[in-house]
Amino acid sequence: MSISNTFPITEDLIAAHGLKPDEYQRILDLIGREPSFTELGIFSAMWNEHCSYKSSKKWLKTLPTTGPRVLQGPGENAGVVDIGDGDCVVFKMESHNHPSYIEPYQGAATGVGGILRDVFTMGARPIAAMNALRFGAPDHPKTRHLVSGVVAGVGGYGNSFGVPTVGGEVEFDARYNGNCLVNAFAAGIAKTDGIFLSEAKGVGLPVVYLGAKTGRDGVGGATMASAEFDESIEEKRPTVQVGDPFTEKCLLEACLELMQTGAVIAIQDMGAAGLTCSAVEMGAKGDLGIELDLDKVPVREERMSAYEMMLSESQERMLMVLEPSKEEVAKAIFVKWGLDFAIVGKTTDDLRFRVLHQGEEVANLPIKELGDEAPEYDREWRELGGLSPLATSDVEEPDDYAQALLDLLGSPNNASRRWVWEQYDTLIQGNSLQIPGGDAGVVRVDGHATKALAFSSDVTPRYVEANPFEGGKQAVAECWRNLTATGAEPLAATDNLNFGNPERPEIMGQLVMAIQGIGEACRALDFPIVSGNVSLYNETNGEAILPTPTIGGVGLIPDWGHMARIGGAKAGDAVILIGGDGSHLGQSAWMRDCLQRAEGAPPPVDLMVERRNGDFIRSAIRNDLVTSCHDISSGGLAIALAEMAMASDLGLKLDLSDCQGPAHALLFGEDQARYVITVPADLAAYVTASAEGAGVPFRKLGTVAGSSLHIEGILSVPLGALRNAHESWFPSFMDTPAALAAE
Amino acid sequence: MKAAVVLLPGLNRDRDMIAALTKISGQAPQTVWQTESAIDDDVDLIVIPGGFSYGDYLRCGAIAARMPVMQAVREKAERGTRVIGVCNGFQILLEAGLLPGALMRNASLKFVCREVRLEVANADTAFTRGYSQGQIIRCPVAHHDGNYFAEADTLKRIEDGGQVAFRYTAETNPNGSVNNIAGIVNEAGNVLGMMPHPENLIESAHGGADGRALFEAALGLVDA
């Protein structure tokens, strides 16, 4: 019995597909007739915000995406950057916010799976992953459930697949109460002459389906991810996919083996909008038509309709154009790995996207227009920011600085994330040189004696909220700084732009200005954006998340023998502040977390200063002048010093009396472009003279000594007390009986 | 000595293990795919690496233990060939009946990846003689199901027989294993199973080389 493709196309049905009336009119104009039910589904999949970037495209085009090392910018599955010696790094970051809120374990797991597939589709073996996670207030009833599920999901997929998770972020804010963020990053290494793209070539060639079978999971996922949430959210659970990391691991090995044989002409993973998006992208990029016969698609459920097959987001699947002479060898590889290999269609020269099912043509659409003619909006936006800097005199100093430091160090947003990253395999592949807990994750490059790559993911959403332009700049600058703090040369970045509903001018203003800030910083720091993802409509019942443009950066360390870590200081070393004294308390972590005040402009980012100070730090590290290094970010100098002392397991004996300004601004101010380094005592004079010569502000703060963080006349806290405050919040938050009761 | 590494779909520390054996012995180990039913006569060390064979969707190691290659491993083990199973490899050896006991879900119910301390509980085995009795070494763990258990009679037998090769120090036991057991050998002493990953601590890039002596001993690079 055949399955019907003849649902009447009603206004309700069109609206349920997330298509606005004018968008539907565009479809009618384009094809000159009413679309079939399956065709409506295909348009909905291709033209939703998630797949078409219709609100952001205009602004994304303004970002710098090229550079001497950039081999592939945005538009492919991932960006590609040359790291020399015939190798390149392939990387991207992508959100899985909506699914993770609905079903945290599977949402996060498939987010990791999707980004890994983006990387190995291009011919790269994944070598590192990161995750930037944002949750609601700790006391919100859903938060523990989401943290526990998301972290387990990230670990469950990444650990089984076998990629080390070397970095990331975890942050709490009430603005994420109804909409958590899961931004997954992956990077892989490939040969520069072994990169595979999605552009189909050649007419009449077989289109092959690879990997897992197609089921009904995730039907309509991309459309769901392009809408706001309301109370009906529970009904959306079936739109979340289910991950199978075992199949993905087999698919990785099979694809990399296959790519060695010369069988692959073009390849594209099936992510959002599965078969539809992958087939259209391959054809449209290659100026070719594609014909698919759905009766040949491997399925794991009976009586699936064409509509369901075209919109299924079943995981661990790929589509490729096959070199016909290699069919047998290609098939044998997939049989060996226990995966499906089915010829499901062919390339054509008529630029049509034709879908056949049970002998009937269920779709026949112009393939170029499906992708290229998606609506593009120039949405109204409003200029934001304009807050004045907060005067330090408007902020009272704490009575007890030691207690203030311990409170901050043990607060939800500044406490150690060990509880999280110990659930991730950080060591697999045997190349991890720096795992989470420092400034950036670092992994060795296999097959090279000295080379390593550094990875960091950063954004400070409260800054972006207060001033999207400065906040966008700061996200890039902090990422660049974290890479620099290991001694790496920042190469390029990926951006994952998480915002609310772009149809509201103030949200669109956040998006536009943040992109402008990101662009300015990337240009000034020669740190191009080579891939990325936009996630809009992160709102629940009309309340938007904090604007969160996450930046994932990659840096190159030519010789990891000349690298810096957050720990490793020796007793007697000099402690030197690079950059000016702390002065800027507006939007600081200390004011937010200890005074419950979110006021004033965020710290401005002077990109020239950022570059000058960073270049000095990198050169000092590479010349082996530095025994440890840490950047100063949220929590200011005080948190940076405490983290360094704990990481080296040594005290610091410091005196700030030469510094300018009140102690709370010196300790907790979040002025940018600053680092703390420790330097062997006999090199301190040389280092400070070099800083002076380079025009870099510096201040010798004291020495590595004793077993307390001691700041003369201000505070003195034993390491044990620091560690207790820093390490205890997360486990006690997650492992209390209340946490169990909530699940 | 010639080493072989068993490959099964879903294992993912195979590359780590191959790299470690290559760096330590100077020669790349042979690899044996799951469907092969014989292992070369001249192989004297077989290693089953860690990972998630068959996704661990059934009991960890249960499917892998029933693949043809495990019959070959069993035959070689019975003839005295040295066998090491690490992490999922340990789980597979237990499921295959080559070692006694079972591995349950970690007491925390969570995956755990961190460095622990191991006490060399018996330095008089083919795998541990590069260490001294009672020596404390560093070693990373990364697993979800490493909580070793054996019922009382079996436990007494392996304890009395010196079959416990490694124990977690009490304060670093990451999974709730009975008697802090981290690794055991069979009665004949030629089969070792352990949860920690010595292959991830063999060179300065790993921040230490405490795991190296295990492979040196197993490969016969340490004087008996």
Coordinates of C-alpha atoms in Angstrom, one line a residue, chain A residues 230-650:
Chain A
D230 CA 6.5 28.1 25.4
E231 CA 4.6 25.7 27.7
S232 CA 4.1 23.2 24.9
I233 CA 7.8 22.4 25.0
E234 CA 7.3 18.9 26.3
E235 CA 5.4 18.0 23.2
K236 CA 8.6 18.7 21.2
R237 CA 10.5 15.8 22.8
P238 CA 10.1 13.6 19.7
T239 CA 11.9 16.2 17.6
V240 CA 15.1 15.4 19.5
Q241 CA 17.4 12.9 17.9
V242 CA 19.0 9.9 19.7
G243 CA 22.8 9.6 19.5
D244 CA 24.8 6.4 18.8
P245 CA 28.4 7.1 19.4
F246 CA 29.4 3.6 18.6
T247 CA 28.0 3.9 15.1
E248 CA 29.7 7.3 14.7
K249 CA 33.1 5.9 15.7
C250 CA 32.6 3.1 13.1
L251 CA 31.5 5.7 10.6
L252 CA 34.6 7.8 11.3
E253 CA 36.9 4.8 10.7
A254 CA 35.0 3.7 7.6
C255 CA 35.0 7.3 6.1
L256 CA 38.7 7.8 6.7
E257 CA 39.4 4.4 5.1
L258 CA 37.1 5.2 2.2
M259 CA 38.7 8.5 1.6
Q260 CA 42.1 6.8 1.1
T261 CA 40.7 4.8 -1.8
G262 CA 39.8 7.6 -4.1
A263 CA 36.1 6.6 -4.1
V264 CA 34.9 9.9 -2.7
I265 CA 34.1 12.7 -5.2
A266 CA 32.0 14.7 -2.7
I267 CA 30.7 14.0 0.8
Q268 CA 28.3 15.8 3.2
D269 CA 27.1 14.7 6.6
M270 CA 23.4 14.6 7.3
G271 CA 22.9 17.0 10.1
A272 CA 20.0 19.4 10.4
A273 CA 17.2 18.5 7.9
G274 CA 19.1 15.3 7.1
L275 CA 18.7 13.9 3.6
T276 CA 17.1 17.1 2.3
C277 CA 19.9 19.5 3.3
S278 CA 22.8 17.3 2.4
A279 CA 21.5 16.4 -1.1
V280 CA 20.5 20.0 -1.9
E281 CA 23.8 21.3 -0.7
M282 CA 25.9 18.9 -2.7
G283 CA 23.9 19.5 -5.9
A284 CA 23.5 23.3 -5.6
K285 CA 27.2 23.8 -4.8
G286 CA 28.2 21.6 -7.8
D287 CA 25.6 23.1 -10.2
L288 CA 24.1 19.7 -10.6
G289 CA 20.6 18.2 -10.1
I290 CA 20.1 15.3 -7.7
E291 CA 17.6 12.5 -8.0
L292 CA 16.9 10.4 -5.0
D293 CA 14.9 7.1 -4.8
L294 CA 13.6 6.8 -1.3
D295 CA 12.8 3.1 -1.8
K296 CA 16.6 2.5 -1.6
V297 CA 17.1 4.4 1.6
P298 CA 18.0 2.0 4.5
V299 CA 15.2 2.5 7.1
R300 CA 14.7 1.1 10.6
E301 CA 11.0 1.7 10.8
E302 CA 8.2 0.5 8.6
R303 CA 6.0 2.6 6.4
M304 CA 7.9 5.8 6.6
S305 CA 6.5 8.5 4.3
A306 CA 8.6 10.5 1.9
Y307 CA 8.0 13.5 4.1
E308 CA 9.4 11.7 7.2
M309 CA 12.4 10.3 5.3
M310 CA 13.3 13.7 3.9
L311 CA 13.1 15.5 7.2
S312 CA 14.4 12.8 9.5
E313 CA 17.4 13.9 11.6
S314 CA 18.5 10.3 12.4
Q315 CA 22.2 10.6 13.4
E316 CA 25.4 9.1 12.1
R317 CA 24.6 9.3 8.4
M318 CA 26.4 10.6 5.4
L319 CA 25.7 11.2 1.7
M320 CA 28.4 11.0 -0.9
V321 CA 29.0 11.1 -4.7
L322 CA 30.9 8.0 -5.6
E323 CA 33.5 7.4 -8.2
P324 CA 31.7 4.4 -9.9
S325 CA 34.8 2.3 -10.5
K326 CA 35.4 2.1 -6.7
E327 CA 32.0 0.8 -5.8
E328 CA 33.1 -2.7 -4.7
V329 CA 36.1 -1.5 -2.6
A330 CA 33.9 1.2 -1.0
K331 CA 31.1 -1.2 -0.2
A332 CA 33.6 -3.7 1.4
I333 CA 34.8 -1.0 3.8
F334 CA 31.3 -0.3 5.0
V335 CA 30.4 -4.0 5.3
K336 CA 33.5 -4.5 7.4
W337 CA 32.4 -1.7 9.8
G338 CA 28.8 -3.0 10.0
L339 CA 27.4 0.1 8.3
D340 CA 24.9 0.7 5.5
F341 CA 26.1 1.5 2.1
A342 CA 23.3 2.1 -0.5
I343 CA 23.2 3.8 -3.8
V344 CA 20.1 5.9 -3.4
G345 CA 20.3 8.3 -6.4
K346 CA 22.4 10.0 -9.0
T347 CA 23.6 13.4 -10.1
T348 CA 21.8 14.9 -13.1
D349 CA 22.3 17.9 -15.4
D350 CA 18.9 19.4 -15.1
L351 CA 19.4 21.4 -11.8
R352 CA 16.3 19.8 -10.3
F353 CA 16.0 18.1 -7.0
R354 CA 13.8 15.1 -7.7
V355 CA 12.6 12.7 -5.1
L356 CA 10.9 9.4 -6.0
H357 CA 9.0 7.2 -3.6
Q358 CA 7.0 4.0 -4.4
G359 CA 7.1 4.9 -8.1
E360 CA 5.7 8.4 -7.6
E361 CA 7.6 11.6 -7.9
V362 CA 7.0 13.3 -4.6
A363 CA 9.1 16.3 -5.1
N364 CA 10.6 18.1 -8.1
L365 CA 12.1 21.5 -7.2
P366 CA 14.8 23.8 -8.6
I367 CA 17.8 22.9 -6.6
K368 CA 19.8 26.2 -6.8
E369 CA 16.9 28.2 -5.6
L370 CA 16.2 25.9 -2.7
G371 CA 19.5 27.0 -1.2
D372 CA 20.3 30.3 -2.8
E373 CA 16.9 31.9 -3.0
A374 CA 16.1 31.4 0.6
P375 CA 14.6 34.6 2.1
E376 CA 17.2 37.0 3.4
Y377 CA 16.1 39.7 5.8
D378 CA 17.5 43.1 6.6
R379 CA 15.8 43.2 10.0
E380 CA 15.3 46.4 11.9
W381 CA 17.8 46.8 14.7
R382 CA 18.4 49.3 17.5
E383 CA 21.7 50.8 18.7
L384 CA 22.5 49.6 22.2
G385 CA 25.0 50.2 24.9
G386 CA 25.9 53.7 25.9
L387 CA 26.3 53.0 29.6
S388 CA 28.8 55.2 31.4
P389 CA 31.7 53.6 33.2
L390 CA 31.1 53.0 36.9
A391 CA 33.3 55.1 39.2
T392 CA 35.2 53.0 41.6
S393 CA 34.2 55.4 44.3
D394 CA 30.6 54.3 43.8
V395 CA 31.5 50.9 45.0
E396 CA 32.2 50.3 48.7
E397 CA 35.3 48.3 49.6
P398 CA 34.6 45.0 51.4
D399 CA 35.4 44.9 55.1
D400 CA 37.3 41.7 54.8
Y401 CA 39.2 41.1 51.6
A402 CA 40.1 37.5 52.5
Q403 CA 36.4 36.6 52.9
A404 CA 35.5 38.5 49.7
L405 CA 38.1 36.5 47.7
L406 CA 36.9 33.2 49.2
D407 CA 33.3 34.1 48.5
L408 CA 34.1 34.9 44.9
L409 CA 36.3 31.9 44.4
G410 CA 33.6 29.6 45.8
S411 CA 30.7 31.3 43.9
P412 CA 28.8 29.3 41.2
N413 CA 30.4 31.1 38.3
N414 CA 34.0 31.1 39.6
A415 CA 34.2 27.8 41.4
S416 CA 36.3 25.0 39.9
R417 CA 34.6 23.0 37.0
R418 CA 36.4 19.8 37.9
W419 CA 33.1 18.1 38.7
V420 CA 32.2 18.7 35.0
W421 CA 35.5 17.9 33.2
E422 CA 36.3 14.8 35.2
Q423 CA 33.3 13.3 33.5
Y424 CA 35.0 13.9 30.1
D425 CA 37.9 11.8 28.8
T426 CA 40.5 14.5 28.6
L427 CA 43.5 12.1 28.0
I428 CA 42.4 9.8 25.2
Q429 CA 44.7 9.7 22.1
G430 CA 47.6 10.3 24.4
N431 CA 48.4 13.8 23.1
S432 CA 46.9 16.0 25.7
L433 CA 49.5 18.4 27.0
Q434 CA 47.1 20.7 28.9
I435 CA 43.6 19.7 30.0
P436 CA 40.8 21.9 31.4
G437 CA 41.7 24.1 34.4
G438 CA 44.2 26.3 32.7
D439 CA 43.9 29.0 30.0
A440 CA 43.6 26.8 27.0
G441 CA 43.6 23.1 26.2
V442 CA 46.7 21.9 24.3
V443 CA 47.2 18.7 22.3
R444 CA 50.2 17.5 20.4
V445 CA 50.0 17.0 16.6
D446 CA 50.5 13.3 15.9
G447 CA 53.4 12.6 13.6
H448 CA 55.2 15.8 14.4
A449 CA 58.0 15.9 17.1
T450 CA 57.3 19.4 18.6
K451 CA 54.1 20.9 17.2
A452 CA 50.9 21.4 19.3
L453 CA 47.6 23.1 19.0
A454 CA 45.9 25.2 21.6
F455 CA 42.1 25.6 22.0
S456 CA 40.0 28.0 23.9
S457 CA 36.3 28.9 24.0
D458 CA 35.2 32.3 25.4
V459 CA 32.6 35.0 25.7
T460 CA 31.5 37.2 28.6
P461 CA 27.7 37.5 28.1
R462 CA 27.2 40.1 30.8
Y463 CA 29.6 42.4 28.9
V464 CA 27.8 41.7 25.6
E465 CA 24.5 42.6 27.3
A466 CA 25.8 45.9 28.6
N467 CA 27.5 46.8 25.3
P468 CA 27.2 44.3 22.4
F469 CA 30.0 45.9 20.4
E470 CA 32.6 46.0 23.2
G471 CA 31.4 42.6 24.4
G472 CA 31.8 41.1 20.9
K473 CA 35.4 42.5 20.8
Q474 CA 36.1 41.2 24.3
A475 CA 35.0 37.7 23.4
V476 CA 37.5 37.6 20.6
A477 CA 40.2 39.3 22.6
E478 CA 39.8 36.9 25.6
C479 CA 40.0 33.9 23.3
W480 CA 43.1 35.3 21.6
R481 CA 44.6 36.0 25.1
N482 CA 43.9 32.5 26.4
L483 CA 45.7 31.0 23.5
T484 CA 48.5 33.5 23.8
A485 CA 48.9 32.6 27.5
T486 CA 50.1 29.1 26.5
G487 CA 52.6 30.6 24.1
A488 CA 50.5 29.8 21.1
E489 CA 50.1 31.9 18.0
P490 CA 46.3 32.4 17.6
L491 CA 45.5 31.2 14.1
A492 CA 41.7 31.5 13.5
A493 CA 38.4 31.1 15.2
T494 CA 34.9 29.8 14.9
D495 CA 31.9 31.7 16.2
N496 CA 28.7 30.4 17.7
L497 CA 26.2 33.3 17.9
N498 CA 23.4 32.6 20.4
F499 CA 20.8 35.3 20.6
G500 CA 17.0 35.7 21.2
N501 CA 14.3 36.5 18.7
P502 CA 15.8 38.6 15.8
E503 CA 12.4 39.9 14.9
R504 CA 12.7 42.2 17.9
P505 CA 14.9 45.3 17.1
E506 CA 16.8 45.2 20.4
I507 CA 17.8 41.6 19.9
M508 CA 18.7 42.3 16.3
G509 CA 20.8 45.2 17.7
Q510 CA 22.7 42.8 20.0
L511 CA 23.4 40.5 17.1
V512 CA 24.5 43.3 14.7
M513 CA 26.7 45.1 17.1
A514 CA 28.2 41.9 18.5
I515 CA 29.1 40.9 15.0
Q516 CA 30.6 44.3 14.3
G517 CA 32.7 44.0 17.5
I518 CA 33.8 40.5 16.6
G519 CA 34.8 41.7 13.1
E520 CA 36.8 44.6 14.4
A521 CA 38.7 42.5 16.9
C522 CA 39.3 39.7 14.4
R523 CA 40.7 42.2 11.9
A524 CA 42.9 43.9 14.5
L525 CA 44.3 40.6 15.8
D526 CA 44.6 38.8 12.5
F527 CA 42.3 36.1 13.8
P528 CA 39.8 35.3 11.0
I529 CA 36.5 33.6 11.5
V530 CA 36.6 30.4 9.4
S531 CA 33.4 28.7 10.4
G532 CA 30.4 29.2 12.6
N533 CA 26.8 28.8 13.5
V534 CA 24.0 31.1 14.4
S535 CA 21.3 30.1 17.0
L536 CA 18.4 32.6 17.2
Y537 CA 15.1 32.5 19.0
N538 CA 16.7 31.5 22.3
E539 CA 13.7 32.7 24.2
T540 CA 11.1 31.3 26.4
N541 CA 7.8 33.0 26.9
G542 CA 9.3 36.2 25.4
E543 CA 12.3 36.4 27.7
A544 CA 15.6 36.2 25.8
I545 CA 18.9 34.7 26.9
L546 CA 21.9 36.9 27.6
P547 CA 23.5 37.6 24.2
T548 CA 26.1 34.9 23.9
P549 CA 28.5 35.0 20.9
T550 CA 30.8 32.2 21.8
I551 CA 34.2 32.3 20.2
G552 CA 36.2 29.1 19.8
G553 CA 39.8 29.8 18.8
V554 CA 42.8 27.7 17.7
G555 CA 46.4 28.5 18.2
L556 CA 49.7 27.0 17.0
I557 CA 52.6 26.1 19.3
P558 CA 55.6 25.3 17.1
D559 CA 57.5 23.6 20.0
W560 CA 55.6 22.5 23.1
G561 CA 58.9 22.4 24.9
H562 CA 58.5 26.2 25.0
M563 CA 55.0 26.4 26.3
A564 CA 53.5 28.0 29.4
R565 CA 50.9 26.6 31.9
I566 CA 48.9 28.1 34.7
G567 CA 50.9 26.0 37.1
G568 CA 54.6 25.3 37.3
A569 CA 55.9 28.3 39.2
K570 CA 58.9 27.6 41.5
A571 CA 59.6 29.0 45.0
G572 CA 61.5 32.2 44.7
D573 CA 60.2 33.1 41.2
A574 CA 59.2 36.7 40.7
V575 CA 55.5 37.4 40.2
I576 CA 54.9 40.1 37.5
L577 CA 51.7 41.7 36.3
I578 CA 51.7 42.5 32.6
G579 CA 49.3 45.3 31.6
G580 CA 48.1 48.1 33.8
D581 CA 46.7 48.1 37.3
G582 CA 43.0 47.0 37.8
S583 CA 40.6 50.0 37.7
H584 CA 37.4 48.9 36.0
L585 CA 34.7 47.4 38.3
G586 CA 31.7 47.9 36.0
Q587 CA 30.1 44.5 35.1
S588 CA 32.7 42.7 37.1
A589 CA 32.2 39.2 38.4
W590 CA 32.9 40.4 41.9
M591 CA 30.1 43.0 41.8
R592 CA 27.7 40.6 40.2
D593 CA 28.4 37.6 42.4
C594 CA 29.2 39.2 45.7
L595 CA 27.3 42.5 45.6
Q596 CA 24.5 41.4 43.3
R597 CA 25.2 44.6 41.2
A598 CA 25.3 44.6 37.4
E599 CA 26.1 48.2 36.6
G600 CA 28.0 50.4 34.2
A601 CA 29.9 49.8 31.0
P602 CA 31.9 46.7 30.5
P603 CA 35.7 47.1 30.4
P604 CA 36.7 48.6 27.1
V605 CA 39.1 46.6 24.9
D606 CA 42.0 48.4 23.3
L607 CA 43.0 46.0 20.5
M608 CA 46.3 47.7 19.9
V609 CA 47.2 47.2 23.6
E610 CA 45.8 43.7 23.5
R611 CA 48.1 42.8 20.6
R612 CA 51.2 44.5 22.0
N613 CA 50.9 42.9 25.5
G614 CA 50.0 39.5 24.0
D615 CA 52.9 39.6 21.6
F616 CA 55.2 40.4 24.5
I617 CA 53.9 37.5 26.6
R618 CA 54.2 35.0 23.7
S619 CA 57.7 36.0 23.0
A620 CA 58.7 35.7 26.7
I621 CA 57.1 32.2 26.9
R622 CA 58.9 31.1 23.7
N623 CA 62.2 32.4 25.0
D624 CA 61.7 30.3 28.2
L625 CA 61.6 33.3 30.4
V626 CA 58.3 32.3 32.1
T627 CA 57.7 29.5 34.5
S628 CA 53.9 30.0 34.6
C629 CA 51.4 32.3 33.0
H630 CA 47.7 33.1 33.4
D631 CA 45.4 35.7 31.8
I632 CA 43.3 38.0 33.9
S633 CA 39.7 37.8 33.2
S634 CA 36.5 37.3 35.3
G635 CA 37.3 38.0 38.9
G636 CA 40.3 40.1 38.1
L637 CA 43.8 39.9 39.5
A638 CA 42.7 38.3 42.8
I639 CA 41.1 35.3 41.1
A640 CA 44.1 35.0 38.6
L641 CA 46.5 34.9 41.5
A642 CA 44.5 32.4 43.5
E643 CA 44.2 30.1 40.6
M644 CA 47.9 30.3 39.9
A645 CA 48.8 29.6 43.5
M646 CA 46.6 26.6 43.6
A647 CA 47.8 25.2 40.3
S648 CA 51.5 25.5 41.4
D649 CA 50.7 24.4 44.9
L650 CA 52.8 27.3 46.2

